[in-house]
Short mmCIF file of C-alpha atoms in Angstrom, two decimals:
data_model
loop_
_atom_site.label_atom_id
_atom_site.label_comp_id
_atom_site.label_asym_id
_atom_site.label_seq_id
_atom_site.Cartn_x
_atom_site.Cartn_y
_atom_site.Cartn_z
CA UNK A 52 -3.34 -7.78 -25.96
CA UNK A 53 -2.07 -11.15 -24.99
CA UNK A 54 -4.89 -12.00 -22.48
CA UNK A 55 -7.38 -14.88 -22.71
CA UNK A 56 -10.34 -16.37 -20.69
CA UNK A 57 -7.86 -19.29 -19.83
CA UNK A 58 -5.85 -15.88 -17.93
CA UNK A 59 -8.50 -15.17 -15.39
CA UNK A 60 -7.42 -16.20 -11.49
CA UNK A 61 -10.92 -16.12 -10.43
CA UNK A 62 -14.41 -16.57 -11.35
CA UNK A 63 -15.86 -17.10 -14.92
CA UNK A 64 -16.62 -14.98 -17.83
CA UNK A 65 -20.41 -14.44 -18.41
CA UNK A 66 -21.33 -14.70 -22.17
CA UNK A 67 -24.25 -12.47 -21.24
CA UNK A 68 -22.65 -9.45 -20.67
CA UNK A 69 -20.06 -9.95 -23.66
CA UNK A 70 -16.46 -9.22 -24.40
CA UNK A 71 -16.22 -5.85 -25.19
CA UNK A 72 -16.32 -3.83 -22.29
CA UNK A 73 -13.90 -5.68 -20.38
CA UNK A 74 -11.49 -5.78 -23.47
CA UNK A 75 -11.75 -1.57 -23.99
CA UNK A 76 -11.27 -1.61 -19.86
CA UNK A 77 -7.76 -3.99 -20.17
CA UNK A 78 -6.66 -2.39 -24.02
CA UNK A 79 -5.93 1.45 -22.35
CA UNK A 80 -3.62 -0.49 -19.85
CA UNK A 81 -2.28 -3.56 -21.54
CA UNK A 82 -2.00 -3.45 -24.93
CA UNK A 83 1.52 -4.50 -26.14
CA UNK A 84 3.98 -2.05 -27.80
CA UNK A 85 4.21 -3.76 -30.68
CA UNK A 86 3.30 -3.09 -34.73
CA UNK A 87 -0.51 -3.88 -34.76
CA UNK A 88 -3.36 -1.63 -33.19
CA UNK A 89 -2.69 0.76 -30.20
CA UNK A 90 -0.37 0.87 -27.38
CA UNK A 91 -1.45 0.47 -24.02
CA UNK A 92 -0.38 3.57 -21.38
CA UNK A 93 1.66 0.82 -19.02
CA UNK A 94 2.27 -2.02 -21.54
CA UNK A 95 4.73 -3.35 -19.74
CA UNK A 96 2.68 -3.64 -16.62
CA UNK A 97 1.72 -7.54 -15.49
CA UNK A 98 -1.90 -7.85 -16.16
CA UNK A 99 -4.16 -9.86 -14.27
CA UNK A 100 -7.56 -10.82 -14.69
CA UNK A 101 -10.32 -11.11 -12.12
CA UNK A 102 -14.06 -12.31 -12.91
CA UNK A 103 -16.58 -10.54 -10.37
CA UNK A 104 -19.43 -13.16 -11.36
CA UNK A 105 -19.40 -17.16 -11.17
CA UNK A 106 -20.34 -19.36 -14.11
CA UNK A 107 -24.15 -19.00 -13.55
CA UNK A 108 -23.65 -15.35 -13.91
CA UNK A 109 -23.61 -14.33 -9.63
CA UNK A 110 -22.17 -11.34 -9.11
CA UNK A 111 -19.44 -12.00 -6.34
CA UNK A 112 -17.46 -8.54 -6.09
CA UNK A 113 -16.72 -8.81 -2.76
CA UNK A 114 -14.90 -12.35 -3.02
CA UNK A 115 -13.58 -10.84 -6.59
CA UNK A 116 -11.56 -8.10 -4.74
CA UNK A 117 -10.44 -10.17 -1.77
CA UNK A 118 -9.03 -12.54 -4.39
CA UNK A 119 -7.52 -9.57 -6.58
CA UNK A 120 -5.43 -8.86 -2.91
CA UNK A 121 -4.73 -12.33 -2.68
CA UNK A 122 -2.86 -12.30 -5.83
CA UNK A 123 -1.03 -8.65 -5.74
CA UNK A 124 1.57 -7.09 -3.75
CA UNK A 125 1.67 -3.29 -1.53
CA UNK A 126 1.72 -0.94 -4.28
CA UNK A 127 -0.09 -2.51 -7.40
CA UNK A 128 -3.66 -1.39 -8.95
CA UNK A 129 -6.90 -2.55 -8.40
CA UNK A 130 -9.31 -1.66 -10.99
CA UNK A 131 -12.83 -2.52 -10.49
CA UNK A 132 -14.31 -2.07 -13.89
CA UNK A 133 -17.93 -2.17 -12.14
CA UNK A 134 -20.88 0.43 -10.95
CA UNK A 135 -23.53 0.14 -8.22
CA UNK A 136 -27.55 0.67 -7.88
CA UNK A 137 -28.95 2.84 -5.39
CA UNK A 138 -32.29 2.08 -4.70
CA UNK A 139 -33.42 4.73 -2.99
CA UNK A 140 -32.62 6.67 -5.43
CA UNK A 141 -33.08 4.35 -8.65
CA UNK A 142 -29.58 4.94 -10.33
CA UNK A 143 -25.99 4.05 -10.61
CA UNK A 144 -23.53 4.47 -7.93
CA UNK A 145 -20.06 3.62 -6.55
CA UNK A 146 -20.11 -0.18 -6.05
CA UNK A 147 -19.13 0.74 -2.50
CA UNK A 148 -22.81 1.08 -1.72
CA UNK A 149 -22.72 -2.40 -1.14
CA UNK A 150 -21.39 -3.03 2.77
CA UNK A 151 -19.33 -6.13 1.61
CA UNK A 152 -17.76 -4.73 -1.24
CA UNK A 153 -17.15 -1.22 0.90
CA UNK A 154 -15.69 -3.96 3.26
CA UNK A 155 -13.69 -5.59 1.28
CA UNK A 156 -12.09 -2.24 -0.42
CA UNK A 157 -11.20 -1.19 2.94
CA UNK A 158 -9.29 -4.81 3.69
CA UNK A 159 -7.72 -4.26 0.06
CA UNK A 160 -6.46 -0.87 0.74
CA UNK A 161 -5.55 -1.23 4.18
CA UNK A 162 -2.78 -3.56 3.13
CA UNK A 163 -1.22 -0.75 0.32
CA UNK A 164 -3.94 -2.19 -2.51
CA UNK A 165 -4.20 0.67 -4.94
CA UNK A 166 -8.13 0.69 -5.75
CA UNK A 167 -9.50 2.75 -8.74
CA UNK A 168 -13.42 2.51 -8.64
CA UNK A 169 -15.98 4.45 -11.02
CA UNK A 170 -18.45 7.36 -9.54
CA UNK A 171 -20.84 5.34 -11.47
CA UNK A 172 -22.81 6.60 -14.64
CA UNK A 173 -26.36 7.58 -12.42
CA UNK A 174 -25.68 11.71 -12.46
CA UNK A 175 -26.20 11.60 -8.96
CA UNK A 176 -25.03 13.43 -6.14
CA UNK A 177 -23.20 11.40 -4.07
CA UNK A 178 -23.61 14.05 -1.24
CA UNK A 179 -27.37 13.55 -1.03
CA UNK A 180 -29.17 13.15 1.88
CA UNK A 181 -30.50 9.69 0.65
CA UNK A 182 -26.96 8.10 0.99
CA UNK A 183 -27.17 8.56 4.56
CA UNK A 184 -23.28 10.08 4.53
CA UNK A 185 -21.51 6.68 3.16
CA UNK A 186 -19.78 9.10 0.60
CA UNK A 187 -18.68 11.69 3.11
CA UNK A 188 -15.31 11.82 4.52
CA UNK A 189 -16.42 12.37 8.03
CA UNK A 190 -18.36 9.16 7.88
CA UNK A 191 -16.41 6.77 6.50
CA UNK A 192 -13.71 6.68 4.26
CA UNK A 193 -12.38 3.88 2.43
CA UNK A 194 -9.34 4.81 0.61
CA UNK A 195 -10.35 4.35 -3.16
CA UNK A 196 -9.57 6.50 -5.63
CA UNK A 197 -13.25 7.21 -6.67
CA UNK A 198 -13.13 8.13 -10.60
CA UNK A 199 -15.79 11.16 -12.35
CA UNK A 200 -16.25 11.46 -15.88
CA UNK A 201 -15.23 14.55 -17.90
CA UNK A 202 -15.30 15.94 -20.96
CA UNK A 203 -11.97 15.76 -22.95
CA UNK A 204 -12.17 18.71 -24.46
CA UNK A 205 -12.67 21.22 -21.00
CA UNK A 206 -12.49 18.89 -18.25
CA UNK A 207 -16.45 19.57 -17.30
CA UNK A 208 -18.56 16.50 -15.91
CA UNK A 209 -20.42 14.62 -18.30
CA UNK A 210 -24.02 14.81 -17.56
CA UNK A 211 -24.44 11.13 -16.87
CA UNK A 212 -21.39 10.85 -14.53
CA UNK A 213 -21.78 10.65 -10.10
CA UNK A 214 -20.31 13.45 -8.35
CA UNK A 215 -19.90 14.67 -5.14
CA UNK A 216 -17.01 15.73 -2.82
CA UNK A 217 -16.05 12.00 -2.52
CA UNK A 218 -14.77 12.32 -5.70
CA UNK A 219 -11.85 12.32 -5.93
CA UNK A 220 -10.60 12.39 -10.07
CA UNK A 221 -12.11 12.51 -13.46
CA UNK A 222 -10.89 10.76 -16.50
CA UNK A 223 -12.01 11.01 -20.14
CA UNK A 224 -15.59 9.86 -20.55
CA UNK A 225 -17.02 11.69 -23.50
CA UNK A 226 -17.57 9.49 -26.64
CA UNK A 227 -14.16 9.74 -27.56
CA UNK A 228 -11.69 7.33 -25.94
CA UNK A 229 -9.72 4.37 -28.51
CA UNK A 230 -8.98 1.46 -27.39
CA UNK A 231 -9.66 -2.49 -28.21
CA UNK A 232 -13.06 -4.28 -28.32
CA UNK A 233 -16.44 -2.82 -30.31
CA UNK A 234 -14.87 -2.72 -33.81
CA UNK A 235 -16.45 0.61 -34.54
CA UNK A 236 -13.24 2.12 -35.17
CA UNK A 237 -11.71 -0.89 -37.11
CA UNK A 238 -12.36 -4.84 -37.10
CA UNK A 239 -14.23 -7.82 -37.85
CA UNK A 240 -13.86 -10.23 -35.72
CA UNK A 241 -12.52 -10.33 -31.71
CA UNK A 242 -8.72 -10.38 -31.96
CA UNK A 243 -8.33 -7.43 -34.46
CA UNK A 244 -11.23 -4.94 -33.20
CA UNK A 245 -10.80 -1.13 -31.80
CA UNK A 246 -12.91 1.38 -30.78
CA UNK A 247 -12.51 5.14 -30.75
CA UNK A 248 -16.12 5.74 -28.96
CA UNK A 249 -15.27 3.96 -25.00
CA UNK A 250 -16.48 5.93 -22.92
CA UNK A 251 -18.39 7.07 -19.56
CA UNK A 252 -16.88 6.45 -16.03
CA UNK A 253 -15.59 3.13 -16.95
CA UNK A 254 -12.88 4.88 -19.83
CA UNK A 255 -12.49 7.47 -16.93
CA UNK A 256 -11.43 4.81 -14.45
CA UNK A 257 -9.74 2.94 -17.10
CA UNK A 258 -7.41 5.93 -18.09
CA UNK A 259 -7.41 6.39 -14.29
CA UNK A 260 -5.72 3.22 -13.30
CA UNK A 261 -3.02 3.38 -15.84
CA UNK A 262 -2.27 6.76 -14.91
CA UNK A 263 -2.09 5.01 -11.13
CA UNK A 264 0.30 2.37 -12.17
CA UNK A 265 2.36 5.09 -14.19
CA UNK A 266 3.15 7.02 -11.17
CA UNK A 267 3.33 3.96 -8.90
CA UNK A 268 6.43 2.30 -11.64
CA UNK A 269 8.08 6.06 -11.63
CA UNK A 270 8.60 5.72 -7.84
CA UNK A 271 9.43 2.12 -7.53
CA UNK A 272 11.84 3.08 -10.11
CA UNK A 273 13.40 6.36 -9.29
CA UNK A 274 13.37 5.79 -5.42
CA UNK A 275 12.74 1.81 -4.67
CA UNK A 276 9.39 2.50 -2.90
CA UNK A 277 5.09 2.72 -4.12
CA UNK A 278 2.75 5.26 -2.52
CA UNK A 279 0.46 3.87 -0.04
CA UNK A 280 -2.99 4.53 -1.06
CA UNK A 281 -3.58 7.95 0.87
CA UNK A 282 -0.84 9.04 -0.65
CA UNK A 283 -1.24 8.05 -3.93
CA UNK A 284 -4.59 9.95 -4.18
CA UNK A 285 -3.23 13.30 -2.56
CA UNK A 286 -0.82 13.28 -5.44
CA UNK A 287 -2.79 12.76 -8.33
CA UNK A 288 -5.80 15.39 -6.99
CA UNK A 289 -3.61 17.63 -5.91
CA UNK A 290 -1.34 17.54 -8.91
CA UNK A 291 -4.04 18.06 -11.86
CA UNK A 292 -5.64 20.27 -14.37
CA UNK A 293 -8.05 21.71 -12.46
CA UNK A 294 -12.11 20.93 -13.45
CA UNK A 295 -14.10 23.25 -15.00
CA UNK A 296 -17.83 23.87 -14.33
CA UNK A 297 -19.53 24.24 -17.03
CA UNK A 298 -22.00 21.43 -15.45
CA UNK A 299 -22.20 21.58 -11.69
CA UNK A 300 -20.70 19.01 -9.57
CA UNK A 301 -17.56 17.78 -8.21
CA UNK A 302 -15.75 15.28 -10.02
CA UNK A 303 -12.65 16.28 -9.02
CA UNK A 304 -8.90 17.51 -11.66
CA UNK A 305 -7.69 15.45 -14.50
CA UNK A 306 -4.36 13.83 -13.40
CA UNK A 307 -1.34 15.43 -14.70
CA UNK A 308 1.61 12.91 -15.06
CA UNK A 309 4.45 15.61 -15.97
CA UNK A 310 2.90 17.02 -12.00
CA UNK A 311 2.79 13.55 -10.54
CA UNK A 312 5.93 12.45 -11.07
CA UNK A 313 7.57 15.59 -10.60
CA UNK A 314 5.97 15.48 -7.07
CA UNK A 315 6.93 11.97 -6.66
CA UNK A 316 10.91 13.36 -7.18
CA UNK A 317 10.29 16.37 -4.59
CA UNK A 318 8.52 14.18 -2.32
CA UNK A 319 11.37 11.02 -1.82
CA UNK A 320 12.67 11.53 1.91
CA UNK A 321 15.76 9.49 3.17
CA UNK A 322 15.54 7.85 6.42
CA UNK A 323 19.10 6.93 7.44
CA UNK A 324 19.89 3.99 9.89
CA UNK A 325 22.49 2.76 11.89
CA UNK A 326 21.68 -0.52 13.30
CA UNK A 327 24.39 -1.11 15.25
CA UNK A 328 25.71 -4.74 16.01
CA UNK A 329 22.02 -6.39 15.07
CA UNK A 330 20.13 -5.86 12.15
CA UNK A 331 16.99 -3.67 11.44
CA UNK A 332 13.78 -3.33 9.08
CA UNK A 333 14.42 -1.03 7.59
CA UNK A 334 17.76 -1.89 7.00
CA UNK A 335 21.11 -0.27 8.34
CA UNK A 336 22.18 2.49 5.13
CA UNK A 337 19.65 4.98 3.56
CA UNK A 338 16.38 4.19 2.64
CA UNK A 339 13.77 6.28 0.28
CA UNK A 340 10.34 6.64 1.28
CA UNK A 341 8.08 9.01 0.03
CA UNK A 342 7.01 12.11 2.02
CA UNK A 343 4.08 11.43 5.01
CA UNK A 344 5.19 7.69 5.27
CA UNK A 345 3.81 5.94 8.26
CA UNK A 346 7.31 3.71 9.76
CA UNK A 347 7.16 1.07 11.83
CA UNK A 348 11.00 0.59 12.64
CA UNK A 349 12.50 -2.78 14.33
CA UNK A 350 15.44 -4.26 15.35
CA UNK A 351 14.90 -7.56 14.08
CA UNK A 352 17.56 -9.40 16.46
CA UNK A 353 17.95 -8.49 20.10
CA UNK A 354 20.46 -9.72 21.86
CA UNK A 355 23.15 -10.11 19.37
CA UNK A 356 25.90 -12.20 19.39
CA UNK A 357 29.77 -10.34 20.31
CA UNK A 358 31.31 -13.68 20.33
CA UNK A 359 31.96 -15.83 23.45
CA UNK A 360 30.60 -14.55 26.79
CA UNK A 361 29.26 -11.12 25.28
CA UNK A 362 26.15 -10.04 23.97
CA UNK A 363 24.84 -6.45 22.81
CA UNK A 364 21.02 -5.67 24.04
CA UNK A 365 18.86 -3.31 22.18
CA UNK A 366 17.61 -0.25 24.89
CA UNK A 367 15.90 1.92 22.10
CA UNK A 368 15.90 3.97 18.89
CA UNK A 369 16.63 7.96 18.63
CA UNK A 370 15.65 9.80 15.65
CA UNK A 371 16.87 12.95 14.51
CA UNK A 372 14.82 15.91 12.95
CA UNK A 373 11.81 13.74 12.85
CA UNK A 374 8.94 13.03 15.76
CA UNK A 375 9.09 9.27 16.84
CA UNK A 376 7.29 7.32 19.47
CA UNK A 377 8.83 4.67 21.66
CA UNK A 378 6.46 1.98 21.55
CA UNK A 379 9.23 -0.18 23.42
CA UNK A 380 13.03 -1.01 23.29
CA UNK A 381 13.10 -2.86 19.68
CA UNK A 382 10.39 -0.52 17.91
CA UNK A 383 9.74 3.15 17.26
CA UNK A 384 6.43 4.50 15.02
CA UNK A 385 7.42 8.10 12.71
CA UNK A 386 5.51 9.62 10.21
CA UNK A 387 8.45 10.75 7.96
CA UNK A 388 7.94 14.22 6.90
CA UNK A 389 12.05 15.67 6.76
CA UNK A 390 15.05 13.68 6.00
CA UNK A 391 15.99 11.89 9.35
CA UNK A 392 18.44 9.69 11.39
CA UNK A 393 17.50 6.82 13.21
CA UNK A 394 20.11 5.11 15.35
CA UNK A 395 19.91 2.29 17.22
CA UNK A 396 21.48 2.63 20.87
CA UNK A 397 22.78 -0.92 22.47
CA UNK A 398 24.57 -1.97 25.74
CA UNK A 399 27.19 -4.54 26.42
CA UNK A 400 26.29 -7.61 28.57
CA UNK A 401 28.80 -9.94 29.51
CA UNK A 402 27.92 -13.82 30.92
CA UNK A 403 28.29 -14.76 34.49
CA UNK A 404 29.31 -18.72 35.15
CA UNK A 405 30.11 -19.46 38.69
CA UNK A 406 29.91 -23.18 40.11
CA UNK A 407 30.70 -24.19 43.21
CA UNK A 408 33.26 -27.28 42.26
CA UNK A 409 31.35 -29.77 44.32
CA UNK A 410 29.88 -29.85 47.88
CA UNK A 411 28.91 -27.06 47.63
CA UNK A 412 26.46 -24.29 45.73
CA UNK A 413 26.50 -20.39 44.25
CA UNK A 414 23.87 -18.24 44.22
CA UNK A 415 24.26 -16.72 40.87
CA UNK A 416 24.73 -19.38 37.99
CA UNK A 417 25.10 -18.30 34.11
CA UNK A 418 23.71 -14.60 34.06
CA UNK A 419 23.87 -12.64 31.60
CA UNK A 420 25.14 -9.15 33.09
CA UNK A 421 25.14 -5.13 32.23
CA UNK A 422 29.34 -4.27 31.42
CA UNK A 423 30.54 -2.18 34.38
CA UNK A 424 27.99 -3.84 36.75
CA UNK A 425 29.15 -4.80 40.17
CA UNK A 426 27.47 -8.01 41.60
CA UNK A 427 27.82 -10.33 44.53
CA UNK A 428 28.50 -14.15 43.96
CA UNK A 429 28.06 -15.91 47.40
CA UNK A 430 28.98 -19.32 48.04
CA UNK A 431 27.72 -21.40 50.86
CA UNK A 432 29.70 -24.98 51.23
CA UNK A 433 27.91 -28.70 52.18
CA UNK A 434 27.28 -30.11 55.53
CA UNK A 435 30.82 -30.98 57.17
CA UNK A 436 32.67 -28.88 54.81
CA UNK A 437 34.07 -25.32 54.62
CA UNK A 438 34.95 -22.56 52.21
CA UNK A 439 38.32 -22.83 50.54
CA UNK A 440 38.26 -19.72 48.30
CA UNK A 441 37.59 -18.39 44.55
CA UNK A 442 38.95 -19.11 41.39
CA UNK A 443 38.75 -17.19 38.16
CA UNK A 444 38.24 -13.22 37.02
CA UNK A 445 37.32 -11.83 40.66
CA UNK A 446 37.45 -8.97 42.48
CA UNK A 447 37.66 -8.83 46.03
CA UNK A 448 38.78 -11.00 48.86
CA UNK A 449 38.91 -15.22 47.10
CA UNK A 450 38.85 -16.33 49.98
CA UNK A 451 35.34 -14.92 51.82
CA UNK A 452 32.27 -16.96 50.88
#
């Protein structure tokens, strides 16, 4: 890896807590393809570095993930390297036990923030009473992929690891996953260390996020979109090796790339558009969007322009073999679940300019006009004169008022 403490966008590394754990967390990712060491699962990705503590060691997750959004875009990974305390129940946790930082996952995700966060290494049950239901679905939700450890050899929890049916995934956590930093594996000093012993829910996660990013490059690259968040972890629990129990407790399948992506191909769906004479997000031609998408479609210019005296207005959006709402004439709301049509539907306007020539005045000035619309243009003439008649494109008697 390429990364220094000069790299990170926020906060300050704390000497207390040393290097290593952070550097095993990055090396699974980010480690170049290149002839020294190991090879990182998405080495191409852009890594960036976030500190959750200041310089006087405070531990500032909250402000650490609002600042990870703050410098990523819809679609990329969030991992948070980090576990919580519960102390009712005097163990490790989900760092989402913590209001702010549940708060501040739920800001992250709600704006397409991929967030990978560990069960936590306290082997407890996340579905006990003492939790009060923050780790139930039906009480609150907020749209992390929440990471088990298993063993790499059946995919069974690790004693140590959190479960629960929040769970969502397990990666390795056995004693057994290489990466940089330690130097039990090889090294003597900092830049040429490796370890073959990471381990517990934070090489679970780890392996976790990669396998994230993976699936989230396959689809930007195969089909020009990401998978929101809810999306993203339907695919990877639903497409992996299934757990095995030889320790009770959910911690949720192993991912299964080879699945992932080959539900990420099955899953594209094509929403075609026809804009019309004004333009439209998304934009007039086909456009790829994975399966379950929530749309928010727009024409993005209404009226437009037909050259002089002519306008087209928008009136509304139909969409074939999918279920839309009409929120109003310029935007419709689908969940896309077939391929569909949307087509924009316009009507002509033309401009009305009457003027009465002098003493005089019109009742109708510089309207804009429906095509094929009759209207009445009266004209009513100055004290001590009279009516002459009408010039122009009229219809009707030019020479009543």
């Amino acid at each position: 890896m390429q990364i220094s403490e000069a790299d990170l966008l926020y906060g300050a590394h704390y000497p207390d807590w040393g290097l290593d754990h952070g550097t095993a967390s990055l090396g699974i990712s980010g480690c170049l393809n290149n002839a020294f060491g190991m090879r990182g699962i998405v080495n191409q990705a852009a890594i960036k570095v976030i500190g959750a503590c200041d310089g006087g060691g405070n531990w500032l997750l909250a402000d650490a993930i609002n600042q990870a959004v703050a410098n990523t875009a819809p679609g990329d990974v969030i991992l948070l390297e980090q576990q919580g305390y519960s102390e009712v129940l005097a163990n490790y946790c989900p760092v989402e036990v913590y209001a702010d930082v549940y708060s501040a996952i739920v800001n992250a995700t709600a704006v397409d923030r991929i967030v990978i966060e560990p069960a936590g290494n306290g082997s407890l049950n996340l579905d006990d009473a003492a939790f009060g239901g923050i780790f139930q679905r039906a009480t609150r939700d907020s749209a992390a992929i929440i990471v088990g450890a298993g063993y790499s050899t059946d995919r069974s929890r690790c004693a140590f690891s959190c479960y629960g049916s929040r769970v969502d995934i397990q990666g390795w956590g056995d004693v057994c996953v290489a990466s940089t930093g330690y130097g039990d594996l090889y090294g003597t000093i900092a830049s040429n260390q490796y370890t073959d012993t990471f381990s517990g829910t934070s090489s679970g996660s780890a392996l976790s996020a990669a396998v994230a990013a993976s699936v989230q490059s396959y689809a930007k690259a195969r089909w020009g979109f990401y998978l929101p968040p809810l999306l993203l972890r339907t695919n990877l629990a639903t497409n992996g090796y299934a757990q095995t129990f030889g320790l009770a407790g959910n911690i949720g399948p192993l991912p299964n790339l080879s699945n992932s992506y080959y539900a990420v191909e099955i899953g594209a769906t094509r929403l075609v558009v026809s804009s019309g004479p004004g333009g439209a997000d998304p934009p007039d031609g086909t456009n790829q969007y994975p399966a379950g998408k929530i749309l928010s479609c727009w024409v993005t210019n209404s009226p437009a322009s037909g050259g002089a005296g002519t306008q087209y207005v928008a009136t509304g959006g139909a969409v074939l073999s999918n279920a839309y709402t009409q929120v109003n004439s310029t935007n419709i709301t689908l969940t896309l679940t077939n391929h569909a049509a949307l087509i924009w539907q316009w009507k002509t306007q033309h401009l009305l300019q009457a003027a009465s020539g002098g003493n005089g005045n019109v009742d109708k000035t510089n309207q804009w006009l429906d095509a094929g619309s009759n209207v009445t243009v009266t004209a009513s003439a100055s004290n001590y004169h009279q009516f002459a008649g009408w010039t122009g494109d009229t219809q009707g008697d030019t020479n009543a008022p």
